[in-house]
């Protein structure tokens, strides 16, 4: 229960860190000082477990632009261990992203205990299926230095907007403690 309460404390911090102003930079300002999100913007955060091939976002047949990622390591991380996430974009002909028709690396992000790694992509990273009827997924592999038997689950967050099709859904099975926040849309 103590771990769950610590995770609940991290989730709002991860969401506050989501830079809606970055997404808003793509929007149209009707008046000075007013910031609007682009149409069909989305964002979310999920507690991630140590594993390979976690589906973080998708599968989706939409075309979307990812413009922000965040990765937070809990301040009470076991043995003061660094948490890391390797994020990649997977192409698939199956709606479950179980097979791979190719992938593109987005990056390896690390965070010390109590730290949050944040990055923006000013031009955005376009996520789209390789062909009509195909899908994409945002995937990740998470590790904690020293491979402890138990750990505080790091938080992964994202933001972007859809160019065509419905907003992608976060893959809630990546969250073993059911602490996920569903993808939000504007």
PDB file of C-alpha atoms in Angstrom:
ATOM      1  CA  UNK A   1       0.000   0.000   0.000  1.00  0.00           C
ATOM      2  CA  UNK A   2       2.940   2.319   0.727  1.00  0.00           C
ATOM      3  CA  UNK A   3       4.231   1.877  -2.848  1.00  0.00           C
ATOM      4  CA  UNK A   4       0.770   2.690  -4.241  1.00  0.00           C
ATOM      5  CA  UNK A   5       0.560   5.927  -2.219  1.00  0.00           C
ATOM      6  CA  UNK A   6       4.003   6.988  -3.465  1.00  0.00           C
ATOM      7  CA  UNK A   7       2.938   6.300  -7.047  1.00  0.00           C
ATOM      8  CA  UNK A   8      -0.244   8.324  -6.636  1.00  0.00           C
ATOM      9  CA  UNK A   9       1.948  11.188  -5.427  1.00  0.00           C
ATOM     10  CA  UNK A  10       4.111  10.960  -8.579  1.00  0.00           C
ATOM     11  CA  UNK A  11       1.300  10.893 -11.126  1.00  0.00           C
ATOM     12  CA  UNK A  12       0.038  14.460 -10.543  1.00  0.00           C
ATOM     13  CA  UNK A  13       3.628  15.722 -10.671  1.00  0.00           C
ATOM     14  CA  UNK A  14       4.158  13.989 -14.012  1.00  0.00           C
ATOM     15  CA  UNK A  15       0.952  15.460 -15.401  1.00  0.00           C
ATOM     16  CA  UNK A  16       1.778  18.961 -14.180  1.00  0.00           C
ATOM     17  CA  UNK A  17       5.073  18.624 -16.023  1.00  0.00           C
ATOM     18  CA  UNK A  18       3.272  17.978 -19.316  1.00  0.00           C
ATOM     19  CA  UNK A  19       3.881  21.120 -21.348  1.00  0.00           C
ATOM     20  CA  UNK A  20       0.517  21.975 -22.745  1.00  0.00           C
ATOM     21  CA  UNK A  21       2.111  25.194 -23.941  1.00  0.00           C
ATOM     22  CA  UNK A  22       4.315  23.083 -26.256  1.00  0.00           C
ATOM     23  CA  UNK A  23       1.222  21.529 -27.785  1.00  0.00           C
ATOM     24  CA  UNK A  24      -0.469  24.906 -27.757  1.00  0.00           C
ATOM     25  CA  UNK A  25       2.337  26.310 -29.873  1.00  0.00           C
ATOM     26  CA  UNK A  26       0.747  24.384 -32.736  1.00  0.00           C
ATOM     27  CA  UNK A  27      -2.646  26.046 -32.144  1.00  0.00           C
ATOM     28  CA  UNK A  28      -4.138  29.308 -33.327  1.00  0.00           C
ATOM     29  CA  UNK A  29      -4.254  32.205 -30.870  1.00  0.00           C
ATOM     30  CA  UNK A  30      -7.507  34.148 -31.235  1.00  0.00           C
ATOM     31  CA  UNK A  31      -6.232  36.975 -29.007  1.00  0.00           C
ATOM     32  CA  UNK A  32      -2.889  37.934 -27.450  1.00  0.00           C
ATOM     33  CA  UNK A  33      -2.202  36.011 -24.245  1.00  0.00           C
ATOM     34  CA  UNK A  34      -4.699  33.231 -24.979  1.00  0.00           C
ATOM     35  CA  UNK A  35      -3.200  29.819 -25.684  1.00  0.00           C
ATOM     36  CA  UNK A  36      -5.209  27.109 -27.420  1.00  0.00           C
ATOM     37  CA  UNK A  37      -4.344  23.450 -27.828  1.00  0.00           C
ATOM     38  CA  UNK A  38      -4.283  22.177 -31.388  1.00  0.00           C
ATOM     39  CA  UNK A  39      -7.388  20.312 -32.498  1.00  0.00           C
ATOM     40  CA  UNK A  40      -7.316  16.643 -31.459  1.00  0.00           C
ATOM     41  CA  UNK A  41      -4.461  17.015 -28.981  1.00  0.00           C
ATOM     42  CA  UNK A  42      -3.830  14.167 -26.546  1.00  0.00           C
ATOM     43  CA  UNK A  43      -1.676  13.504 -23.497  1.00  0.00           C
ATOM     44  CA  UNK A  44      -1.355  10.909 -20.779  1.00  0.00           C
ATOM     45  CA  UNK A  45       0.840   9.235 -18.205  1.00  0.00           C
ATOM     46  CA  UNK A  46       1.267   5.639 -17.122  1.00  0.00           C
ATOM     47  CA  UNK A  47       3.164   3.837 -14.348  1.00  0.00           C
ATOM     48  CA  UNK A  48       5.483   1.409 -16.146  1.00  0.00           C
ATOM     49  CA  UNK A  49       6.864  -1.916 -14.979  1.00  0.00           C
ATOM     50  CA  UNK A  50      10.321  -3.292 -15.690  1.00  0.00           C
ATOM     51  CA  UNK A  51       9.862  -5.220 -18.924  1.00  0.00           C
ATOM     52  CA  UNK A  52      10.719  -5.352 -22.610  1.00  0.00           C
ATOM     53  CA  UNK A  53       8.246  -4.558 -25.404  1.00  0.00           C
ATOM     54  CA  UNK A  54       5.734  -2.591 -23.317  1.00  0.00           C
ATOM     55  CA  UNK A  55       2.979  -1.048 -25.435  1.00  0.00           C
ATOM     56  CA  UNK A  56       2.870   2.545 -24.193  1.00  0.00           C
ATOM     57  CA  UNK A  57       0.520   4.037 -26.768  1.00  0.00           C
ATOM     58  CA  UNK A  58      -1.545   2.385 -29.465  1.00  0.00           C
ATOM     59  CA  UNK A  59      -2.114   0.343 -31.554  1.00  0.00           C
ATOM     60  CA  UNK A  60      -3.371   3.074 -33.836  1.00  0.00           C
ATOM     61  CA  UNK A  61      -4.190   3.456 -37.494  1.00  0.00           C
ATOM     62  CA  UNK A  62      -4.226   7.257 -37.139  1.00  0.00           C
ATOM     63  CA  UNK A  63      -1.522   9.702 -38.106  1.00  0.00           C
ATOM     64  CA  UNK A  64      -0.318  11.527 -35.003  1.00  0.00           C
ATOM     65  CA  UNK A  65       2.504  13.866 -34.037  1.00  0.00           C
ATOM     66  CA  UNK A  66       4.344  13.261 -30.770  1.00  0.00           C
ATOM     67  CA  UNK A  67       5.864  16.466 -29.396  1.00  0.00           C
ATOM     68  CA  UNK A  68       6.676  15.734 -25.746  1.00  0.00           C
ATOM     69  CA  UNK A  69       7.931  12.870 -23.560  1.00  0.00           C
ATOM     70  CA  UNK A  70       8.628  12.714 -19.842  1.00  0.00           C
ATOM     71  CA  UNK A  71      10.061   9.959 -17.648  1.00  0.00           C
ATOM     72  CA  UNK A  72      10.045  10.252 -13.845  1.00  0.00           C
ATOM     73  CA  UNK A  73      11.898   8.071 -11.338  1.00  0.00           C
ATOM     74  CA  UNK A  74      10.455   7.970  -7.815  1.00  0.00           C
ATOM     75  CA  UNK A  75      12.494   9.673  -5.080  1.00  0.00           C
ATOM     76  CA  UNK A  76      12.446   6.503  -2.930  1.00  0.00           C
ATOM     77  CA  UNK A  77      13.712   4.221  -5.682  1.00  0.00           C
ATOM     78  CA  UNK A  78      15.254   1.032  -4.297  1.00  0.00           C
ATOM     79  CA  UNK A  79      19.028   1.349  -3.703  1.00  0.00           C
ATOM     80  CA  UNK A  80      18.887   4.866  -5.193  1.00  0.00           C
ATOM     81  CA  UNK A  81      18.869   3.199  -8.597  1.00  0.00           C
ATOM     82  CA  UNK A  82      18.633   4.957 -11.939  1.00  0.00           C
ATOM     83  CA  UNK A  83      15.575   4.105 -14.045  1.00  0.00           C
ATOM     84  CA  UNK A  84      15.792   4.007 -17.832  1.00  0.00           C
ATOM     85  CA  UNK A  85      13.325   3.661 -20.689  1.00  0.00           C
ATOM     86  CA  UNK A  86      14.195   2.846 -24.281  1.00  0.00           C
ATOM     87  CA  UNK A  87      11.364   4.262 -26.434  1.00  0.00           C
ATOM     88  CA  UNK A  88      10.698   3.210 -30.008  1.00  0.00           C
ATOM     89  CA  UNK A  89       7.999   3.436 -32.668  1.00  0.00           C
ATOM     90  CA  UNK A  90       6.862   0.022 -33.952  1.00  0.00           C
ATOM     91  CA  UNK A  91       5.116  -0.665 -37.274  1.00  0.00           C
ATOM     92  CA  UNK A  92       2.715  -3.630 -37.408  1.00  0.00           C
ATOM     93  CA  UNK A  93       0.157  -5.277 -39.676  1.00  0.00           C
ATOM     94  CA  UNK A  94      -1.670  -6.626 -36.592  1.00  0.00           C
ATOM     95  CA  UNK A  95      -3.928  -4.518 -34.384  1.00  0.00           C
ATOM     96  CA  UNK A  96      -2.123  -5.782 -31.276  1.00  0.00           C
ATOM     97  CA  UNK A  97       1.400  -4.727 -32.379  1.00  0.00           C
ATOM     98  CA  UNK A  98       2.552  -8.258 -31.589  1.00  0.00           C
ATOM     99  CA  UNK A  99       4.584  -8.488 -34.752  1.00  0.00           C
ATOM    100  CA  UNK A 100       7.020  -5.939 -36.057  1.00  0.00           C
ATOM    101  CA  UNK A 101       7.386  -4.775 -39.633  1.00  0.00           C
ATOM    102  CA  UNK A 102      10.111  -2.397 -38.574  1.00  0.00           C
ATOM    103  CA  UNK A 103      10.787   0.131 -35.887  1.00  0.00           C
ATOM    104  CA  UNK A 104      12.431   3.510 -35.347  1.00  0.00           C
ATOM    105  CA  UNK A 105      14.301   4.426 -32.176  1.00  0.00           C
ATOM    106  CA  UNK A 106      13.084   7.585 -30.449  1.00  0.00           C
ATOM    107  CA  UNK A 107      15.617   7.503 -27.631  1.00  0.00           C
ATOM    108  CA  UNK A 108      16.963   6.166 -24.358  1.00  0.00           C
ATOM    109  CA  UNK A 109      15.918   8.294 -21.389  1.00  0.00           C
ATOM    110  CA  UNK A 110      17.321   7.967 -17.858  1.00  0.00           C
ATOM    111  CA  UNK A 111      16.329   9.529 -14.548  1.00  0.00           C
ATOM    112  CA  UNK A 112      18.049   9.427 -11.165  1.00  0.00           C
ATOM    113  CA  UNK A 113      15.854   8.935  -8.065  1.00  0.00           C
ATOM    114  CA  UNK A 114      13.592  11.952  -7.605  1.00  0.00           C
ATOM    115  CA  UNK A 115      14.365  13.307 -11.066  1.00  0.00           C
ATOM    116  CA  UNK A 116      12.196  13.724 -14.138  1.00  0.00           C
ATOM    117  CA  UNK A 117      13.603  13.647 -17.654  1.00  0.00           C
ATOM    118  CA  UNK A 118      11.635  15.816 -20.091  1.00  0.00           C
ATOM    119  CA  UNK A 119      12.119  16.430 -23.774  1.00  0.00           C
ATOM    120  CA  UNK A 120      10.235  18.246 -26.488  1.00  0.00           C
ATOM    121  CA  UNK A 121      10.354  17.665 -30.204  1.00  0.00           C
ATOM    122  CA  UNK A 122       9.805  21.136 -31.734  1.00  0.00           C
ATOM    123  CA  UNK A 123       9.077  19.718 -35.195  1.00  0.00           C
ATOM    124  CA  UNK A 124       7.291  16.707 -33.715  1.00  0.00           C
ATOM    125  CA  UNK A 125       7.751  13.022 -34.475  1.00  0.00           C
ATOM    126  CA  UNK A 126       5.150  11.791 -36.945  1.00  0.00           C
ATOM    127  CA  UNK A 127       3.677   8.411 -36.048  1.00  0.00           C
ATOM    128  CA  UNK A 128       1.721   6.794 -38.870  1.00  0.00           C
ATOM    129  CA  UNK A 129       1.050   3.315 -40.216  1.00  0.00           C
ATOM    130  CA  UNK A 130       3.350   2.005 -42.940  1.00  0.00           C
ATOM    131  CA  UNK A 131       0.349   1.233 -45.173  1.00  0.00           C
ATOM    132  CA  UNK A 132      -3.454   1.485 -45.115  1.00  0.00           C
ATOM    133  CA  UNK A 133      -4.930  -1.086 -42.731  1.00  0.00           C
ATOM    134  CA  UNK A 134      -1.700  -1.257 -40.721  1.00  0.00           C
ATOM    135  CA  UNK A 135      -0.934   0.080 -37.239  1.00  0.00           C
ATOM    136  CA  UNK A 136       1.734   1.719 -35.141  1.00  0.00           C
ATOM    137  CA  UNK A 137       2.546   1.499 -31.437  1.00  0.00           C
ATOM    138  CA  UNK A 138       4.771   3.533 -29.179  1.00  0.00           C
ATOM    139  CA  UNK A 139       6.785   0.862 -27.378  1.00  0.00           C
ATOM    140  CA  UNK A 140       9.252   0.875 -24.510  1.00  0.00           C
ATOM    141  CA  UNK A 141      11.687  -1.258 -22.559  1.00  0.00           C
ATOM    142  CA  UNK A 142      12.098  -0.235 -18.921  1.00  0.00           C
ATOM    143  CA  UNK A 143      14.973  -1.116 -16.594  1.00  0.00           C
ATOM    144  CA  UNK A 144      16.047  -0.256 -13.055  1.00  0.00           C
ATOM    145  CA  UNK A 145      19.803  -0.354 -12.346  1.00  0.00           C
ATOM    146  CA  UNK A 146      20.752  -3.425 -10.320  1.00  0.00           C
ATOM    147  CA  UNK A 147      17.491  -5.247 -11.184  1.00  0.00           C
ATOM    148  CA  UNK A 148      15.989  -4.984  -7.669  1.00  0.00           C
ATOM    149  CA  UNK A 149      13.320  -7.487  -6.614  1.00  0.00           C
ATOM    150  CA  UNK A 150      10.881  -4.671  -5.934  1.00  0.00           C
ATOM    151  CA  UNK A 151      10.915  -1.044  -6.997  1.00  0.00           C
ATOM    152  CA  UNK A 152       8.852   2.111  -7.303  1.00  0.00           C
ATOM    153  CA  UNK A 153       7.326   2.075 -10.783  1.00  0.00           C
ATOM    154  CA  UNK A 154       8.594   4.979 -12.912  1.00  0.00           C
ATOM    155  CA  UNK A 155       6.067   7.220 -14.686  1.00  0.00           C
ATOM    156  CA  UNK A 156       6.095   7.706 -18.462  1.00  0.00           C
ATOM    157  CA  UNK A 157       4.179  10.638 -19.980  1.00  0.00           C
ATOM    158  CA  UNK A 158       3.524  11.901 -23.490  1.00  0.00           C
ATOM    159  CA  UNK A 159       1.728  14.620 -25.434  1.00  0.00           C
ATOM    160  CA  UNK A 160       0.907  15.148 -29.076  1.00  0.00           C
ATOM    161  CA  UNK A 161      -1.887  15.752 -31.543  1.00  0.00           C
ATOM    162  CA  UNK A 162      -3.689  13.798 -34.246  1.00  0.00           C
ATOM    163  CA  UNK A 163      -3.439  14.800 -37.904  1.00  0.00           C
ATOM    164  CA  UNK A 164      -6.059  12.305 -39.083  1.00  0.00           C
ATOM    165  CA  UNK A 165      -8.128   9.588 -37.428  1.00  0.00           C
ATOM    166  CA  UNK A 166      -9.116   9.104 -33.786  1.00  0.00           C
ATOM    167  CA  UNK A 167      -6.693   9.824 -30.915  1.00  0.00           C
ATOM    168  CA  UNK A 168      -4.504   6.847 -29.977  1.00  0.00           C
ATOM    169  CA  UNK A 169      -5.314   5.092 -26.718  1.00  0.00           C
ATOM    170  CA  UNK A 170      -2.823   4.317 -24.008  1.00  0.00           C
ATOM    171  CA  UNK A 171      -2.239   0.634 -23.522  1.00  0.00           C
ATOM    172  CA  UNK A 172      -3.413   0.155 -19.936  1.00  0.00           C
ATOM    173  CA  UNK A 173      -1.977  -3.364 -19.605  1.00  0.00           C
ATOM    174  CA  UNK A 174       1.457  -1.731 -19.345  1.00  0.00           C
ATOM    175  CA  UNK A 175       0.349  -0.655 -15.850  1.00  0.00           C
ATOM    176  CA  UNK A 176       0.468  -3.607 -13.427  1.00  0.00           C
ATOM    177  CA  UNK A 177      -0.953  -1.568 -10.525  1.00  0.00           C
ATOM    178  CA  UNK A 178      -3.873  -0.121 -12.507  1.00  0.00           C
ATOM    179  CA  UNK A 179      -2.679   3.427 -11.883  1.00  0.00           C
ATOM    180  CA  UNK A 180      -2.921   4.508 -15.505  1.00  0.00           C
ATOM    181  CA  UNK A 181      -4.526   7.729 -16.526  1.00  0.00           C
ATOM    182  CA  UNK A 182      -6.379   7.310 -19.766  1.00  0.00           C
ATOM    183  CA  UNK A 183      -5.267   9.357 -22.719  1.00  0.00           C
ATOM    184  CA  UNK A 184      -6.932  12.763 -22.550  1.00  0.00           C
ATOM    185  CA  UNK A 185      -8.056  14.657 -25.601  1.00  0.00           C
ATOM    186  CA  UNK A 186      -8.989  18.282 -26.236  1.00  0.00           C
TER     187      UNK A 186
END
